[in-house]
CSV table of C-alpha atoms in Angstrom, one decimal:
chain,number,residue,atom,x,y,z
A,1,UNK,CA,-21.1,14.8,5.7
A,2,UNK,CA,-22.9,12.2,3.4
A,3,UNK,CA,-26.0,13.1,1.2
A,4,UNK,CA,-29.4,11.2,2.7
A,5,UNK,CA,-29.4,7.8,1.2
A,6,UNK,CA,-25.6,7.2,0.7
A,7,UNK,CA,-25.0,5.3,3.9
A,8,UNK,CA,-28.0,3.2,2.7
A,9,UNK,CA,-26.1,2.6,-0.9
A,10,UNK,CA,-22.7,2.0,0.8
A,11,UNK,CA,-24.2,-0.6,2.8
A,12,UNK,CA,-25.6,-2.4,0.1
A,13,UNK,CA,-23.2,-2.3,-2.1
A,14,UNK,CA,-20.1,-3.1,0.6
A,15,UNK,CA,-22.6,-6.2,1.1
A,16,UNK,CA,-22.6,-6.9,-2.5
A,17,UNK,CA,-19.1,-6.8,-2.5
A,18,UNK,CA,-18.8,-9.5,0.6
A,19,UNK,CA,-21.2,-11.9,-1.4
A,20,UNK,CA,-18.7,-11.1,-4.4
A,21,UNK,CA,-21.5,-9.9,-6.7
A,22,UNK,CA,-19.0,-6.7,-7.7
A,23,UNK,CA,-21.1,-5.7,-10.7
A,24,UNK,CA,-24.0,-5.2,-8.6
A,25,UNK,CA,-22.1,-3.1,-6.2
A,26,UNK,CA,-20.0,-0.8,-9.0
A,27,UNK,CA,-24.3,-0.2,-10.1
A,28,UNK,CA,-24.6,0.4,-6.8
A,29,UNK,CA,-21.7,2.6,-5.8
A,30,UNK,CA,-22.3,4.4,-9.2
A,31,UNK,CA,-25.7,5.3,-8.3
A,32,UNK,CA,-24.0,7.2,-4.8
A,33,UNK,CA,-21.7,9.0,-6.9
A,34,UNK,CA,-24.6,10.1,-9.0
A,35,UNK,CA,-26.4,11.2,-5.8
A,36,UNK,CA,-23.3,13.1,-4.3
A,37,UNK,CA,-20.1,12.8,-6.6
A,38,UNK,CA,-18.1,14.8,-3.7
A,39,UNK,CA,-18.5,11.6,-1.7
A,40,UNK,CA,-15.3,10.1,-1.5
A,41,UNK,CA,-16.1,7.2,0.5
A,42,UNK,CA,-18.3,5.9,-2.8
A,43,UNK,CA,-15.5,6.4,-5.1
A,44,UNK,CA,-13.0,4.4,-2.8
A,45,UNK,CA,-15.7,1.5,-2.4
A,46,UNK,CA,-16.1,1.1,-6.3
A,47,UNK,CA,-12.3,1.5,-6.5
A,48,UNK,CA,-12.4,-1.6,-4.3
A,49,UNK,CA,-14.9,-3.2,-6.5
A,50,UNK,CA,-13.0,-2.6,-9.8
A,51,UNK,CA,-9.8,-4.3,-8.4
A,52,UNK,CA,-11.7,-7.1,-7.3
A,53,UNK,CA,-12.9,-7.6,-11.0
A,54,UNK,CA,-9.2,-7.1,-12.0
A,55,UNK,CA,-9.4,-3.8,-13.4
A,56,UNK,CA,-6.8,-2.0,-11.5
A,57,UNK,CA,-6.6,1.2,-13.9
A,58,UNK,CA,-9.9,1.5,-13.0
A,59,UNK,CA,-9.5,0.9,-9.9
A,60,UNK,CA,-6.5,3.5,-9.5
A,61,UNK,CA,-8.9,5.9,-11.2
A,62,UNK,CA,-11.7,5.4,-8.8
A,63,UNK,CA,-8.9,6.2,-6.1
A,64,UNK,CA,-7.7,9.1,-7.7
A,65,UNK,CA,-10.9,10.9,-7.5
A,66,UNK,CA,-11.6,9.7,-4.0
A,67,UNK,CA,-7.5,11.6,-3.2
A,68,UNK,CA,-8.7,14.6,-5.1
A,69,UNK,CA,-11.8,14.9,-2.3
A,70,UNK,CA,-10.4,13.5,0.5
A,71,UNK,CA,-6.4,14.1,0.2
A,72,UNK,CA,-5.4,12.7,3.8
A,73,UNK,CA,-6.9,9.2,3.5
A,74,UNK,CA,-3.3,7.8,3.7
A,75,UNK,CA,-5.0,3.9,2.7
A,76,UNK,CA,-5.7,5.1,-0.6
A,77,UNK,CA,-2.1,6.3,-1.1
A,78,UNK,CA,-0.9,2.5,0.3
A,79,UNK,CA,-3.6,0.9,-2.2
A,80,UNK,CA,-2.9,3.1,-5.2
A,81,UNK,CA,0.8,2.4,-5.2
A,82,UNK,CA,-0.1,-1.7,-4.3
A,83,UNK,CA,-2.0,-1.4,-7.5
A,84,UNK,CA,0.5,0.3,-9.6
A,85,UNK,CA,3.1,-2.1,-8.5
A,86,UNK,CA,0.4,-5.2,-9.6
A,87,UNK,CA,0.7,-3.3,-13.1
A,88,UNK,CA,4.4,-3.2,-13.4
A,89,UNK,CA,4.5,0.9,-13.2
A,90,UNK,CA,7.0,0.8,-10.4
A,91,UNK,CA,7.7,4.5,-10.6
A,92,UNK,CA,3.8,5.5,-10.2
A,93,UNK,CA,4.1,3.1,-7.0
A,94,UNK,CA,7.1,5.0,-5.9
A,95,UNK,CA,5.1,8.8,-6.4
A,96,UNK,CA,2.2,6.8,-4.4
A,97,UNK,CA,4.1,6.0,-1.6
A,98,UNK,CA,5.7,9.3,-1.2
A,99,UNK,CA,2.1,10.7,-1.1
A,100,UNK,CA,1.9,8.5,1.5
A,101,UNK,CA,4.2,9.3,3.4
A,102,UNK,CA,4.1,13.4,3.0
A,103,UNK,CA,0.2,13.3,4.5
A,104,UNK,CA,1.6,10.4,7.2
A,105,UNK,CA,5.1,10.2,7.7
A,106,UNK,CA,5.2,7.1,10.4
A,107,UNK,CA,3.7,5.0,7.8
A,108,UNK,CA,6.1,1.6,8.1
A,109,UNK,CA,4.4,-0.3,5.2
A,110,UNK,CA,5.1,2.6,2.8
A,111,UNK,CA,8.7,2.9,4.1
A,112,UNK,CA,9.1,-0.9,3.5
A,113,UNK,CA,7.2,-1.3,0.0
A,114,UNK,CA,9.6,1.8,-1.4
A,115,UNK,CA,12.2,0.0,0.0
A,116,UNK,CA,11.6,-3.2,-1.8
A,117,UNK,CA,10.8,-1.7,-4.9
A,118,UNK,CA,14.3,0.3,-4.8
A,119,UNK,CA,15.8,-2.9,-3.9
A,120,UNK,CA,14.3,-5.2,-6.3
A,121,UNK,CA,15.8,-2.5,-8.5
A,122,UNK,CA,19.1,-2.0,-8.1
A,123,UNK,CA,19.2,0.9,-6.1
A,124,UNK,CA,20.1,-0.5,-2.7
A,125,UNK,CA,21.6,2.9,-1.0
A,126,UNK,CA,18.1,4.7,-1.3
A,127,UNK,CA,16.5,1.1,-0.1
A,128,UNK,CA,18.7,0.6,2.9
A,129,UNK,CA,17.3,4.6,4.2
A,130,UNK,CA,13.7,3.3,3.2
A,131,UNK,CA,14.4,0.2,5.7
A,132,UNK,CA,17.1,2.5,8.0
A,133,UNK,CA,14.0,5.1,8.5
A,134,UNK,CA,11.6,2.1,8.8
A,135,UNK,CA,13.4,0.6,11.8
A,136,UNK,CA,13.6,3.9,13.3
A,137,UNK,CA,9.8,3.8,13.6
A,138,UNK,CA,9.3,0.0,14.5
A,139,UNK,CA,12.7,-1.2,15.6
A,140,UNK,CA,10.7,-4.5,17.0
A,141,UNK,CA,9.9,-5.4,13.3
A,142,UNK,CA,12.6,-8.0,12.5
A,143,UNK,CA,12.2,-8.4,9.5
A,144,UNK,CA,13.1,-5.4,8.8
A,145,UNK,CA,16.9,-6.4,9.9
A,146,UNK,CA,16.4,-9.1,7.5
A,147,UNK,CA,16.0,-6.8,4.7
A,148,UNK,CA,18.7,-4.6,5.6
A,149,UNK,CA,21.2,-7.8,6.3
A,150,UNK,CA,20.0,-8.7,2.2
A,151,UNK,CA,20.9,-5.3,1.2
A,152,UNK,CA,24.2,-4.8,2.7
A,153,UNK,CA,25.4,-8.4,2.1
A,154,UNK,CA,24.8,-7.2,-1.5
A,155,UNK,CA,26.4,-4.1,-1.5
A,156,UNK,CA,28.8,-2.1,1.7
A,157,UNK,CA,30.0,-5.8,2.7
A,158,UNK,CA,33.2,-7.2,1.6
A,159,UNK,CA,32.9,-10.9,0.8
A,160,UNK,CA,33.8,-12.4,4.2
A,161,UNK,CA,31.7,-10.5,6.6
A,162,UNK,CA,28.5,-11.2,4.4
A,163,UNK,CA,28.0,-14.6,6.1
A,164,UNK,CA,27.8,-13.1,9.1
A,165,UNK,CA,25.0,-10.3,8.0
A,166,UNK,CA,22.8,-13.2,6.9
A,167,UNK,CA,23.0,-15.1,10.0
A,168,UNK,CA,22.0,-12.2,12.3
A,169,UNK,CA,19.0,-11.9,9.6
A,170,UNK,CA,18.7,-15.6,9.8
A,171,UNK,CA,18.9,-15.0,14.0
A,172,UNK,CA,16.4,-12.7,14.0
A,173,UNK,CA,14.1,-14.3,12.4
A,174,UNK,CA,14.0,-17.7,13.9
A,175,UNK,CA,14.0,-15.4,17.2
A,176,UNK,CA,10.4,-13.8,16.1
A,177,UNK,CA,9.5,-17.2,15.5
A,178,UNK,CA,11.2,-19.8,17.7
A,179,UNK,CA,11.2,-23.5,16.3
């Protein structure tokens, strides 16, 4: 439950924040906070307006807090690692996402953005489970194929069969979006 007079601040500063005026709505935010710091909704708003300003260890701080009161609010797990990866701290994205994913396990963007990470590098086994457990949840998703095709024509295929990997991927795609 919110304190009287924090849905009237949220409002205002979210409406700040769609005009872009984010320093007003960070004044604004802070003054929920100041009203009800347990409000994790303000913190999460300000984190928003932070990033928007380009300060993303701000930002990831204002997240932080919002986590510590509101642990199961599985965005803020998918936008603290999205920042983290922004700031080149790959490993802090990888602990995000597997936040993520303990308080919701289905999550498909956290399985693919750990999976791209591990990927991008070098370690392709632990990226081909991310995408393997990923198309368990949304075998529909082609792209997801795609990824997988890049992985193993990289590593587990000899030579000649990686043409064929990267047609399928190639196949799968145009099929998702016919010419």
């Amino acid at each position: 439950r919110r304190v009287h007079g924090n849905n009237e601040l949220l409002t205002e500063g979210n409406n700040f924040l769609k005009e872009g005026k984010q320093r007003e709505a960070i004044k604004v935010f802070d003054k929920a906070i100041q009203i009800d710091p347990k409000d994790a909704e303000a913190y999460k708003c300000k984190g928003l307006a932070e990033k928007k300003l380009g300060y993303l260890d701000k930002a990831i701080e204002c997240y932080d807090k919002a986590l510590e009161l509101n642990p199961k609010d599985f965005e803020l797990y998918m936008k603290k690692g999205l920042l983290h990866e922004l700031s080149g701290r790959l490993e802090e994205a990888l602990k995000s996402y597997d936040a993520l994913l303990d308080v919701h396990p289905g999550d498909l963007n956290a399985y693919i953005n750990k999976g791209n990470i591990l990927a991008n590098s070098g370690n392709k086994d632990m990226a081909m489970e991310c995408y393997d457990k990923a198309i368990e949840i949304s075998p529909q998703t082609l792209e997801l194929y795609y990824c997988k095709a890049r992985i193993l024509s990289l590593i587990h295929i000899s030579e000649p069969t990686r043409p064929l990997y990267i047609s399928y991927a190639v196949f799968c795609l145009k099929k998702k979006n016919p010419l």
